Amino acid sequence: MDFSGKDKAAYVRETFNSIAGHYDLMNSLMSLGMDKRWRRIAVQQVGAKPGMSILDVCCGTGQFSLELGKAVGREGRVIGLDFSQKMLDVAQQTLAQSKEKGQIQFIQGDAMELPFPESTFDGVTVGWGLRNLPNLRKGIQEMIRVVKPGGKVVSLDMAKPTFPGFKQVYWLYFDKLVPLMGQIWAKKASAYQYLHDSAVEFPAQQELAGIFSECGLRDTKYINLVGGVVAIIAGTKPRL
């Protein structure tokens, strides 16, 4: 898909508004229930500990934010930011039933212009969100701006498997079955076709780690999960 920045932002907002009510179910189905474990590993990578303040960009329905809330405890703080109000509505409903509701706040906002001062957070996460940004590097730079020196920026997202045979089966599954599942359970095959297309166009994990470094992060790395179907990318903001 070839978008200008504003066109992509509008399309992404409309797409995620349309599937918000089914998003968590579809995530579990597409990942065979492994998405929870992936988020827990990403929480470990950002170094979330009791008392910390963490920003979760492109938080969607808030599942990543809830995992972060468990890690930072009642004395910590998690802010989940997303520009899809319907996704945030689902997040608020889930939060109302959670033990972590006291330390988690959801706000509507633009990942390209984060509404926070420089060096505000101990860590910043983004789950399945970077590929939806109209300007990848600008989005990463914004996350770097708001994290404290020594803090980490961590992305959890689809990646590109490299094992011969496995990668062909994976892309066939993603290309044919995922949109079909979207049509059956979410009545929105086009939205899940977008998820496939955006994953195809998204930089491979090695390249994305390099972009993290180019944007100013140090000690960048990637961690492959499930043979590279999903990857965690992490980097540290240099200390002054």
C-alpha atoms as an extended CHARMM CRD file, in Angstrom:
* protein
*
       240  EXT
         1         1  MET       CA              0.0000000000        0.0000000000        0.0000000000  PROA      1               0.0000000000
         2         2  ASP       CA              1.3460000000        3.3820000000       -1.0120000000  PROA      2               0.0000000000
         3         3  PHE       CA              0.2130000000        6.1540000000        1.3410000000  PROA      3               0.0000000000
         4         4  SER       CA              1.1690000000        9.7030000000        2.0270000000  PROA      4               0.0000000000
         5         5  GLY       CA              1.6880000000       10.3590000000        5.7390000000  PROA      5               0.0000000000
         6         6  LYS       CA             -1.7680000000       11.8510000000        6.3390000000  PROA      6               0.0000000000
         7         7  ASP       CA             -3.5110000000        9.2200000000        4.2050000000  PROA      7               0.0000000000
         8         8  LYS       CA             -1.8570000000        6.3800000000        6.1080000000  PROA      8               0.0000000000
         9         9  ALA       CA             -2.6960000000        7.9190000000        9.4860000000  PROA      9               0.0000000000
        10        10  ALA       CA             -6.3580000000        8.2700000000        8.4880000000  PROA      10              0.0000000000
        11        11  TYR       CA             -6.5180000000        4.7470000000        7.0630000000  PROA      11              0.0000000000
        12        12  VAL       CA             -4.8950000000        3.1860000000       10.1170000000  PROA      12              0.0000000000
        13        13  ARG       CA             -7.2310000000        5.0380000000       12.4860000000  PROA      13              0.0000000000
        14        14  GLU       CA            -10.3010000000        3.9210000000       10.5100000000  PROA      14              0.0000000000
        15        15  THR       CA             -9.0300000000        0.3460000000       10.2550000000  PROA      15              0.0000000000
        16        16  PHE       CA             -8.3590000000       -0.0880000000       13.9640000000  PROA      16              0.0000000000
        17        17  ASN       CA            -11.5650000000        1.6710000000       14.9640000000  PROA      17              0.0000000000
        18        18  SER       CA            -13.4290000000       -0.8730000000       12.8300000000  PROA      18              0.0000000000
        19        19  ILE       CA            -11.8690000000       -3.9860000000       14.4300000000  PROA      19              0.0000000000
        20        20  ALA       CA            -11.4400000000       -2.7860000000       18.0230000000  PROA      20              0.0000000000
        21        21  GLY       CA            -14.1150000000       -5.0530000000       19.4760000000  PROA      21              0.0000000000
        22        22  HSD       CA            -12.5530000000       -8.1940000000       17.9900000000  PROA      22              0.0000000000
        23        23  TYR       CA             -8.8830000000       -7.2220000000       18.1600000000  PROA      23              0.0000000000
        24        24  ASP       CA             -7.8650000000       -9.1900000000       21.2800000000  PROA      24              0.0000000000
        25        25  LEU       CA             -9.6740000000      -12.3410000000       20.1210000000  PROA      25              0.0000000000
        26        26  MET       CA             -8.0180000000      -12.1500000000       16.7090000000  PROA      26              0.0000000000
        27        27  ASN       CA             -4.5860000000      -11.5980000000       18.2830000000  PROA      27              0.0000000000
        28        28  SER       CA             -4.9960000000      -14.7470000000       20.3500000000  PROA      28              0.0000000000
        29        29  LEU       CA             -6.2020000000      -16.7530000000       17.3590000000  PROA      29              0.0000000000
        30        30  MET       CA             -3.4530000000      -15.5450000000       14.9980000000  PROA      30              0.0000000000
        31        31  SER       CA             -0.7010000000      -16.0880000000       17.5710000000  PROA      31              0.0000000000
        32        32  LEU       CA             -2.1190000000      -19.4000000000       18.8320000000  PROA      32              0.0000000000
        33        33  GLY       CA             -2.2530000000      -17.8270000000       22.2930000000  PROA      33              0.0000000000
        34        34  MET       CA              1.4560000000      -16.9930000000       22.3750000000  PROA      34              0.0000000000
        35        35  ASP       CA              1.0030000000      -13.1960000000       22.3290000000  PROA      35              0.0000000000
        36        36  LYS       CA              0.8040000000      -13.0060000000       26.1450000000  PROA      36              0.0000000000
        37        37  ARG       CA              4.1870000000      -14.6770000000       26.5330000000  PROA      37              0.0000000000
        38        38  TRP       CA              5.7010000000      -12.3520000000       23.9140000000  PROA      38              0.0000000000
        39        39  ARG       CA              4.5040000000       -9.3020000000       25.8090000000  PROA      39              0.0000000000
        40        40  ARG       CA              5.9440000000      -10.6130000000       29.0770000000  PROA      40              0.0000000000
        41        41  ILE       CA              9.3540000000      -11.0550000000       27.4380000000  PROA      41              0.0000000000
        42        42  ALA       CA              9.1710000000       -7.5120000000       26.0350000000  PROA      42              0.0000000000
        43        43  VAL       CA              8.3290000000       -6.1770000000       29.5200000000  PROA      43              0.0000000000
        44        44  GLN       CA             11.5050000000       -7.8410000000       30.8020000000  PROA      44              0.0000000000
        45        45  GLN       CA             13.5220000000       -6.2880000000       27.9720000000  PROA      45              0.0000000000
        46        46  VAL       CA             12.4120000000       -2.7300000000       28.7880000000  PROA      46              0.0000000000
        47        47  GLY       CA             13.5120000000       -3.3640000000       32.3660000000  PROA      47              0.0000000000
        48        48  ALA       CA             10.1840000000       -2.4570000000       33.9720000000  PROA      48              0.0000000000
        49        49  LYS       CA             10.4880000000       -2.5960000000       37.7630000000  PROA      49              0.0000000000
        50        50  PRO       CA              8.4090000000       -1.4240000000       40.7480000000  PROA      50              0.0000000000
        51        51  GLY       CA              8.1460000000        2.3460000000       40.9390000000  PROA      51              0.0000000000
        52        52  MET       CA              9.0770000000        3.0100000000       37.3120000000  PROA      52              0.0000000000
        53        53  SER       CA              7.1900000000        5.2100000000       34.8520000000  PROA      53              0.0000000000
        54        54  ILE       CA              6.6410000000        3.5890000000       31.4370000000  PROA      54              0.0000000000
        55        55  LEU       CA              5.0150000000        4.9040000000       28.2640000000  PROA      55              0.0000000000
        56        56  ASP       CA              3.2840000000        2.3730000000       26.0020000000  PROA      56              0.0000000000
        57        57  VAL       CA              2.9340000000        3.9260000000       22.5300000000  PROA      57              0.0000000000
        58        58  CYS       CA              0.2650000000        2.6570000000       20.1090000000  PROA      58              0.0000000000
        59        59  CYS       CA             -1.2060000000        0.8050000000       23.0880000000  PROA      59              0.0000000000
        60        60  GLY       CA             -4.3520000000       -0.3460000000       21.2710000000  PROA      60              0.0000000000
        61        61  THR       CA             -6.5870000000       -2.3480000000       23.6000000000  PROA      61              0.0000000000
        62        62  GLY       CA             -4.0710000000       -2.0200000000       26.4130000000  PROA      62              0.0000000000
        63        63  GLN       CA             -2.8230000000       -5.5810000000       26.8140000000  PROA      63              0.0000000000
        64        64  PHE       CA              0.8440000000       -4.5110000000       26.7800000000  PROA      64              0.0000000000
        65        65  SER       CA              0.0740000000       -1.6710000000       29.2000000000  PROA      65              0.0000000000
        66        66  LEU       CA             -1.5430000000       -4.1250000000       31.6150000000  PROA      66              0.0000000000
        67        67  GLU       CA              1.5670000000       -6.3330000000       31.6130000000  PROA      67              0.0000000000
        68        68  LEU       CA              3.6880000000       -3.2530000000       32.2830000000  PROA      68              0.0000000000
        69        69  GLY       CA              1.3350000000       -2.2900000000       35.1150000000  PROA      69              0.0000000000
        70        70  LYS       CA              1.9930000000       -5.6030000000       36.8310000000  PROA      70              0.0000000000
        71        71  ALA       CA              5.7490000000       -4.9900000000       36.6050000000  PROA      71              0.0000000000
        72        72  VAL       CA              5.8150000000       -1.3990000000       37.9020000000  PROA      72              0.0000000000
        73        73  GLY       CA              3.4190000000       -2.1050000000       40.7750000000  PROA      73              0.0000000000
        74        74  ARG       CA              1.1690000000        0.2840000000       42.6300000000  PROA      74              0.0000000000
        75        75  GLU       CA              3.9730000000        2.7740000000       43.1790000000  PROA      75              0.0000000000
        76        76  GLY       CA              4.7260000000        2.9090000000       39.4380000000  PROA      76              0.0000000000
        77        77  ARG       CA              2.9220000000        4.4950000000       36.5070000000  PROA      77              0.0000000000
        78        78  VAL       CA              2.0340000000        3.3630000000       32.9880000000  PROA      78              0.0000000000
        79        79  ILE       CA              0.5650000000        5.6260000000       30.3330000000  PROA      79              0.0000000000
        80        80  GLY       CA             -0.9140000000        3.9450000000       27.2740000000  PROA      80              0.0000000000
        81        81  LEU       CA             -1.2760000000        6.2180000000       24.2460000000  PROA      81              0.0000000000
        82        82  ASP       CA             -3.1750000000        5.4950000000       21.0360000000  PROA      82              0.0000000000
        83        83  PHE       CA             -4.9860000000        7.5600000000       18.4220000000  PROA      83              0.0000000000
        84        84  SER       CA             -7.8780000000        5.0950000000       17.9230000000  PROA      84              0.0000000000
        85        85  GLN       CA            -10.5630000000        6.0490000000       20.4070000000  PROA      85              0.0000000000
        86        86  LYS       CA            -12.4600000000        2.7960000000       19.9370000000  PROA      86              0.0000000000
        87        87  MET       CA             -9.3520000000        0.7850000000       20.7770000000  PROA      87              0.0000000000
        88        88  LEU       CA             -8.9380000000        2.9320000000       23.8850000000  PROA      88              0.0000000000
        89        89  ASP       CA            -12.5920000000        2.3320000000       24.8090000000  PROA      89              0.0000000000
        90        90  VAL       CA            -11.8750000000       -1.4170000000       24.8420000000  PROA      90              0.0000000000
        91        91  ALA       CA             -8.7290000000       -0.7760000000       26.8800000000  PROA      91              0.0000000000
        92        92  GLN       CA            -10.7070000000        1.1940000000       29.4680000000  PROA      92              0.0000000000
        93        93  GLN       CA            -13.2650000000       -1.6060000000       29.7690000000  PROA      93              0.0000000000
        94        94  THR       CA            -10.5000000000       -4.1530000000       30.3430000000  PROA      94              0.0000000000
        95        95  LEU       CA             -8.7380000000       -1.8620000000       32.8060000000  PROA      95              0.0000000000
        96        96  ALA       CA            -11.9220000000       -1.4650000000       34.8650000000  PROA      96              0.0000000000
        97        97  GLN       CA            -11.7590000000       -5.1890000000       35.6430000000  PROA      97              0.0000000000
        98        98  SER       CA             -8.0140000000       -5.2380000000       36.3500000000  PROA      98              0.0000000000
        99        99  LYS       CA             -6.1020000000       -5.1130000000       39.6220000000  PROA      99              0.0000000000
       100       100  GLU       CA             -3.6390000000       -2.6930000000       37.9840000000  PROA      100             0.0000000000
       101       101  LYS       CA             -6.1680000000        0.0550000000       37.2640000000  PROA      101             0.0000000000
       102       102  GLY       CA             -4.7250000000        2.4350000000       39.8630000000  PROA      102             0.0000000000
       103       103  GLN       CA             -1.3830000000        2.9000000000       38.1060000000  PROA      103             0.0000000000
       104       104  ILE       CA             -2.4640000000        2.7750000000       34.4360000000  PROA      104             0.0000000000
       105       105  GLN       CA             -3.8620000000        5.6560000000       32.4270000000  PROA      105             0.0000000000
       106       106  PHE       CA             -4.9980000000        5.6110000000       28.7970000000  PROA      106             0.0000000000
       107       107  ILE       CA             -4.9370000000        8.7390000000       26.6580000000  PROA      107             0.0000000000
       108       108  GLN       CA             -5.6410000000        9.5320000000       23.0320000000  PROA      108             0.0000000000
       109       109  GLY       CA             -2.6390000000       11.0050000000       21.2500000000  PROA      109             0.0000000000
       110       110  ASP       CA             -0.3610000000       11.0210000000       18.2390000000  PROA      110             0.0000000000
       111       111  ALA       CA              2.8040000000        8.8960000000       18.3130000000  PROA      111             0.0000000000
       112       112  MET       CA              4.3830000000       11.3770000000       15.9020000000  PROA      112             0.0000000000
       113       113  GLU       CA              4.0220000000       14.2040000000       18.4340000000  PROA      113             0.0000000000
       114       114  LEU       CA              4.0670000000       12.7250000000       21.9210000000  PROA      114             0.0000000000
       115       115  PRO       CA              2.5160000000       15.1560000000       24.4270000000  PROA      115             0.0000000000
       116       116  PHE       CA              5.2780000000       14.8240000000       27.0270000000  PROA      116             0.0000000000
       117       117  PRO       CA              8.4430000000       16.7490000000       27.9210000000  PROA      117             0.0000000000
       118       118  GLU       CA             11.8780000000       15.3930000000       27.1100000000  PROA      118             0.0000000000
       119       119  SER       CA             13.2230000000       12.6190000000       29.3860000000  PROA      119             0.0000000000
       120       120  THR       CA              9.9090000000       11.9110000000       31.1460000000  PROA      120             0.0000000000
       121       121  PHE       CA              9.8020000000        8.0930000000       31.2680000000  PROA      121             0.0000000000
       122       122  ASP       CA             12.0490000000        5.3080000000       32.5530000000  PROA      122             0.0000000000
       123       123  GLY       CA             11.1960000000        3.2450000000       29.4760000000  PROA      123             0.0000000000
       124       124  VAL       CA              9.0670000000        3.3050000000       26.3240000000  PROA      124             0.0000000000
       125       125  THR       CA              7.3980000000        0.3540000000       24.6130000000  PROA      125             0.0000000000
       126       126  VAL       CA              5.4720000000       -0.1060000000       21.3860000000  PROA      126             0.0000000000
       127       127  GLY       CA              3.6960000000       -3.3260000000       20.4690000000  PROA      127             0.0000000000
       128       128  TRP       CA              2.6680000000       -3.9910000000       16.8620000000  PROA      128             0.0000000000
       129       129  GLY       CA              2.6400000000       -0.2510000000       16.2790000000  PROA      129             0.0000000000
       130       130  LEU       CA              5.7570000000        0.9950000000       14.5040000000  PROA      130             0.0000000000
       131       131  ARG       CA              4.6320000000       -0.3430000000       11.1280000000  PROA      131             0.0000000000
       132       132  ASN       CA              1.4810000000        1.7600000000       11.3480000000  PROA      132             0.0000000000
       133       133  LEU       CA              3.3480000000        5.0570000000       11.6950000000  PROA      133             0.0000000000
       134       134  PRO       CA              3.4470000000        7.4090000000        8.6890000000  PROA      134             0.0000000000
       135       135  ASN       CA              7.1220000000        8.1650000000        9.4250000000  PROA      135             0.0000000000
       136       136  LEU       CA              9.0000000000        5.3460000000       11.1490000000  PROA      136             0.0000000000
       137       137  ARG       CA             12.1510000000        7.2790000000       12.0510000000  PROA      137             0.0000000000
       138       138  LYS       CA             10.2480000000       10.2670000000       13.3940000000  PROA      138             0.0000000000
       139       139  GLY       CA              8.1780000000        7.9640000000       15.5910000000  PROA      139             0.0000000000
       140       140  ILE       CA             11.2880000000        6.2840000000       16.9920000000  PROA      140             0.0000000000
       141       141  GLN       CA             12.9410000000        9.6720000000       17.5870000000  PROA      141             0.0000000000
       142       142  GLU       CA              9.8860000000       10.8330000000       19.5230000000  PROA      142             0.0000000000
       143       143  MET       CA             10.1190000000        7.7960000000       21.7840000000  PROA      143             0.0000000000
       144       144  ILE       CA             13.8130000000        8.4690000000       22.3170000000  PROA      144             0.0000000000
       145       145  ARG       CA             13.0550000000       12.0910000000       23.1590000000  PROA      145             0.0000000000
       146       146  VAL       CA             10.6550000000       11.2380000000       25.9980000000  PROA      146             0.0000000000
       147       147  VAL       CA             12.6820000000        8.4170000000       27.5770000000  PROA      147             0.0000000000
       148       148  LYS       CA             15.2610000000        9.2590000000       30.2340000000  PROA      148             0.0000000000
       149       149  PRO       CA             18.9820000000        8.8120000000       29.5190000000  PROA      149             0.0000000000
       150       150  GLY       CA             19.8200000000        5.2050000000       30.2990000000  PROA      150             0.0000000000
       151       151  GLY       CA             16.2240000000        4.1330000000       29.6280000000  PROA      151             0.0000000000
       152       152  LYS       CA             15.2230000000        1.6780000000       26.9180000000  PROA      152             0.0000000000
       153       153  VAL       CA             12.9740000000        1.8490000000       23.8730000000  PROA      153             0.0000000000
       154       154  VAL       CA             11.4950000000       -1.5600000000       23.0380000000  PROA      154             0.0000000000
       155       155  SER       CA              9.3960000000       -2.6740000000       20.0760000000  PROA      155             0.0000000000
       156       156  LEU       CA              7.4660000000       -5.9500000000       19.8110000000  PROA      156             0.0000000000
       157       157  ASP       CA              6.1900000000       -6.6470000000       16.3020000000  PROA      157             0.0000000000
       158       158  MET       CA              5.8730000000       -9.0570000000       13.4260000000  PROA      158             0.0000000000
       159       159  ALA       CA              9.2080000000       -9.9140000000       11.8360000000  PROA      159             0.0000000000
       160       160  LYS       CA             10.5160000000      -11.9380000000        8.9230000000  PROA      160             0.0000000000
       161       161  PRO       CA             11.3270000000      -15.6230000000        9.4610000000  PROA      161             0.0000000000
       162       162  THR       CA             14.3800000000      -16.8770000000        7.5790000000  PROA      162             0.0000000000
       163       163  PHE       CA             14.2480000000      -20.6810000000        7.8280000000  PROA      163             0.0000000000
       164       164  PRO       CA             13.7230000000      -22.2270000000        4.3690000000  PROA      164             0.0000000000
       165       165  GLY       CA             10.3610000000      -23.9400000000        4.0960000000  PROA      165             0.0000000000
       166       166  PHE       CA              9.0400000000      -22.4670000000        7.3260000000  PROA      166             0.0000000000
       167       167  LYS       CA              9.0200000000      -18.9240000000        6.0030000000  PROA      167             0.0000000000
       168       168  GLN       CA              7.0690000000      -19.9430000000        2.8870000000  PROA      168             0.0000000000
       169       169  VAL       CA              4.4210000000      -21.6900000000        4.9860000000  PROA      169             0.0000000000
       170       170  TYR       CA              4.2490000000      -18.6940000000        7.3140000000  PROA      170             0.0000000000
       171       171  TRP       CA              3.6800000000      -16.1410000000        4.5490000000  PROA      171             0.0000000000
       172       172  LEU       CA              1.0640000000      -18.3890000000        2.9210000000  PROA      172             0.0000000000
       173       173  TYR       CA             -0.7540000000      -18.5750000000        6.2680000000  PROA      173             0.0000000000
       174       174  PHE       CA             -0.5360000000      -14.8140000000        6.7330000000  PROA      174             0.0000000000
       175       175  ASP       CA             -1.5790000000      -14.0510000000        3.1580000000  PROA      175             0.0000000000
       176       176  LYS       CA             -4.5190000000      -16.4690000000        2.8670000000  PROA      176             0.0000000000
       177       177  LEU       CA             -5.7400000000      -17.5660000000        6.2840000000  PROA      177             0.0000000000
       178       178  VAL       CA             -5.4420000000      -14.3720000000        8.3440000000  PROA      178             0.0000000000
       179       179  PRO       CA             -7.7630000000      -12.2870000000        6.1070000000  PROA      179             0.0000000000
       180       180  LEU       CA            -10.1890000000      -15.2300000000        6.0560000000  PROA      180             0.0000000000
       181       181  MET       CA            -10.1320000000      -15.3870000000        9.8580000000  PROA      181             0.0000000000
       182       182  GLY       CA            -10.7150000000      -11.6370000000        9.9160000000  PROA      182             0.0000000000
       183       183  GLN       CA            -13.7580000000      -12.0500000000        7.6970000000  PROA      183             0.0000000000
       184       184  ILE       CA            -15.1890000000      -14.8700000000        9.8110000000  PROA      184             0.0000000000
       185       185  TRP       CA            -14.6240000000      -13.4460000000       13.2950000000  PROA      185             0.0000000000
       186       186  ALA       CA            -14.3030000000       -9.6890000000       12.7630000000  PROA      186             0.0000000000
       187       187  LYS       CA            -16.3280000000       -9.2780000000        9.5300000000  PROA      187             0.0000000000
       188       188  LYS       CA            -13.4330000000       -7.2000000000        8.1980000000  PROA      188             0.0000000000
       189       189  ALA       CA            -11.1470000000       -9.1210000000        5.8490000000  PROA      189             0.0000000000
       190       190  SER       CA             -9.6710000000       -5.9030000000        4.4280000000  PROA      190             0.0000000000
       191       191  ALA       CA             -8.3790000000       -4.8510000000        7.8520000000  PROA      191             0.0000000000
       192       192  TYR       CA             -6.4890000000       -8.1080000000        8.2660000000  PROA      192             0.0000000000
       193       193  GLN       CA             -5.2260000000       -7.9040000000        4.6990000000  PROA      193             0.0000000000
       194       194  TYR       CA             -3.7090000000       -4.5850000000        5.7880000000  PROA      194             0.0000000000
       195       195  LEU       CA             -2.0050000000       -6.3510000000        8.6950000000  PROA      195             0.0000000000
       196       196  HSD       CA             -0.4350000000       -8.7370000000        6.1810000000  PROA      196             0.0000000000
       197       197  ASP       CA              0.5900000000       -5.9710000000        3.7790000000  PROA      197             0.0000000000
       198       198  SER       CA              2.0780000000       -3.8030000000        6.5070000000  PROA      198             0.0000000000
       199       199  ALA       CA              4.0730000000       -6.7640000000        7.8530000000  PROA      199             0.0000000000
       200       200  VAL       CA              5.4650000000       -7.4570000000        4.3750000000  PROA      200             0.0000000000
       201       201  GLU       CA              6.5440000000       -3.8280000000        3.9420000000  PROA      201             0.0000000000
       202       202  PHE       CA              7.9340000000       -3.4690000000        7.4880000000  PROA      202             0.0000000000
       203       203  PRO       CA             11.7450000000       -3.6390000000        7.8300000000  PROA      203             0.0000000000
       204       204  ALA       CA             13.2120000000       -6.9900000000        8.8260000000  PROA      204             0.0000000000
       205       205  GLN       CA             14.3860000000       -7.2610000000       12.4250000000  PROA      205             0.0000000000
       206       206  GLN       CA             18.0700000000       -6.7890000000       11.5570000000  PROA      206             0.0000000000
       207       207  GLU       CA             17.2800000000       -3.6510000000        9.5630000000  PROA      207             0.0000000000
       208       208  LEU       CA             14.9950000000       -2.2650000000       12.2710000000  PROA      208             0.0000000000
       209       209  ALA       CA             17.7160000000       -2.7010000000       14.9090000000  PROA      209             0.0000000000
       210       210  GLY       CA             19.9620000000       -0.7080000000       12.5950000000  PROA      210             0.0000000000
       211       211  ILE       CA             17.3580000000        2.0500000000       12.3130000000  PROA      211             0.0000000000
       212       212  PHE       CA             17.1430000000        2.1790000000       16.1210000000  PROA      212             0.0000000000
       213       213  SER       CA             20.8980000000        2.7460000000       16.1510000000  PROA      213             0.0000000000
       214       214  GLU       CA             20.7570000000        5.3830000000       13.4060000000  PROA      214             0.0000000000
       215       215  CYS       CA             18.1220000000        7.2630000000       15.3990000000  PROA      215             0.0000000000
       216       216  GLY       CA             20.4920000000        7.5450000000       18.3700000000  PROA      216             0.0000000000
       217       217  LEU       CA             20.0220000000        4.4520000000       20.5360000000  PROA      217             0.0000000000
       218       218  ARG       CA             22.9560000000        2.4020000000       21.7670000000  PROA      218             0.0000000000
       219       219  ASP       CA             23.3890000000       -1.3170000000       22.4420000000  PROA      219             0.0000000000
       220       220  THR       CA             20.6140000000       -2.0780000000       19.9630000000  PROA      220             0.0000000000
       221       221  LYS       CA             19.6320000000       -5.7010000000       19.4830000000  PROA      221             0.0000000000
       222       222  TYR       CA             16.8800000000       -7.9360000000       18.2140000000  PROA      222             0.0000000000
       223       223  ILE       CA             15.4850000000      -11.0950000000       19.7620000000  PROA      223             0.0000000000
       224       224  ASN       CA             13.7110000000      -13.5470000000       17.4620000000  PROA      224             0.0000000000
       225       225  LEU       CA             10.6680000000      -15.3690000000       18.8000000000  PROA      225             0.0000000000
       226       226  VAL       CA              9.0540000000      -18.3940000000       17.1420000000  PROA      226             0.0000000000
       227       227  GLY       CA             11.7290000000      -18.6060000000       14.4840000000  PROA      227             0.0000000000
       228       228  GLY       CA             11.5990000000      -14.9360000000       13.6490000000  PROA      228             0.0000000000
       229       229  VAL       CA              7.8350000000      -14.6720000000       13.1360000000  PROA      229             0.0000000000
       230       230  VAL       CA              7.9240000000      -12.0510000000       15.8860000000  PROA      230             0.0000000000
       231       231  ALA       CA             10.8950000000      -10.0290000000       17.1080000000  PROA      231             0.0000000000
       232       232  ILE       CA             11.7230000000       -7.7110000000       19.9790000000  PROA      232             0.0000000000
       233       233  ILE       CA             13.9410000000       -4.7500000000       19.0870000000  PROA      233             0.0000000000
       234       234  ALA       CA             15.5910000000       -2.8580000000       21.9560000000  PROA      234             0.0000000000
       235       235  GLY       CA             17.9900000000        0.0070000000       22.4000000000  PROA      235             0.0000000000
       236       236  THR       CA             19.1950000000        2.2950000000       25.1860000000  PROA      236             0.0000000000
       237       237  LYS       CA             19.2030000000        6.0900000000       25.2020000000  PROA      237             0.0000000000
       238       238  PRO       CA             22.7490000000        7.3010000000       25.8690000000  PROA      238             0.0000000000
       239       239  ARG       CA             23.4420000000        8.8710000000       29.2350000000  PROA      239             0.0000000000
       240       240  LEU       CA             24.4630000000       12.5080000000       29.1970000000  PROA      240             0.0000000000
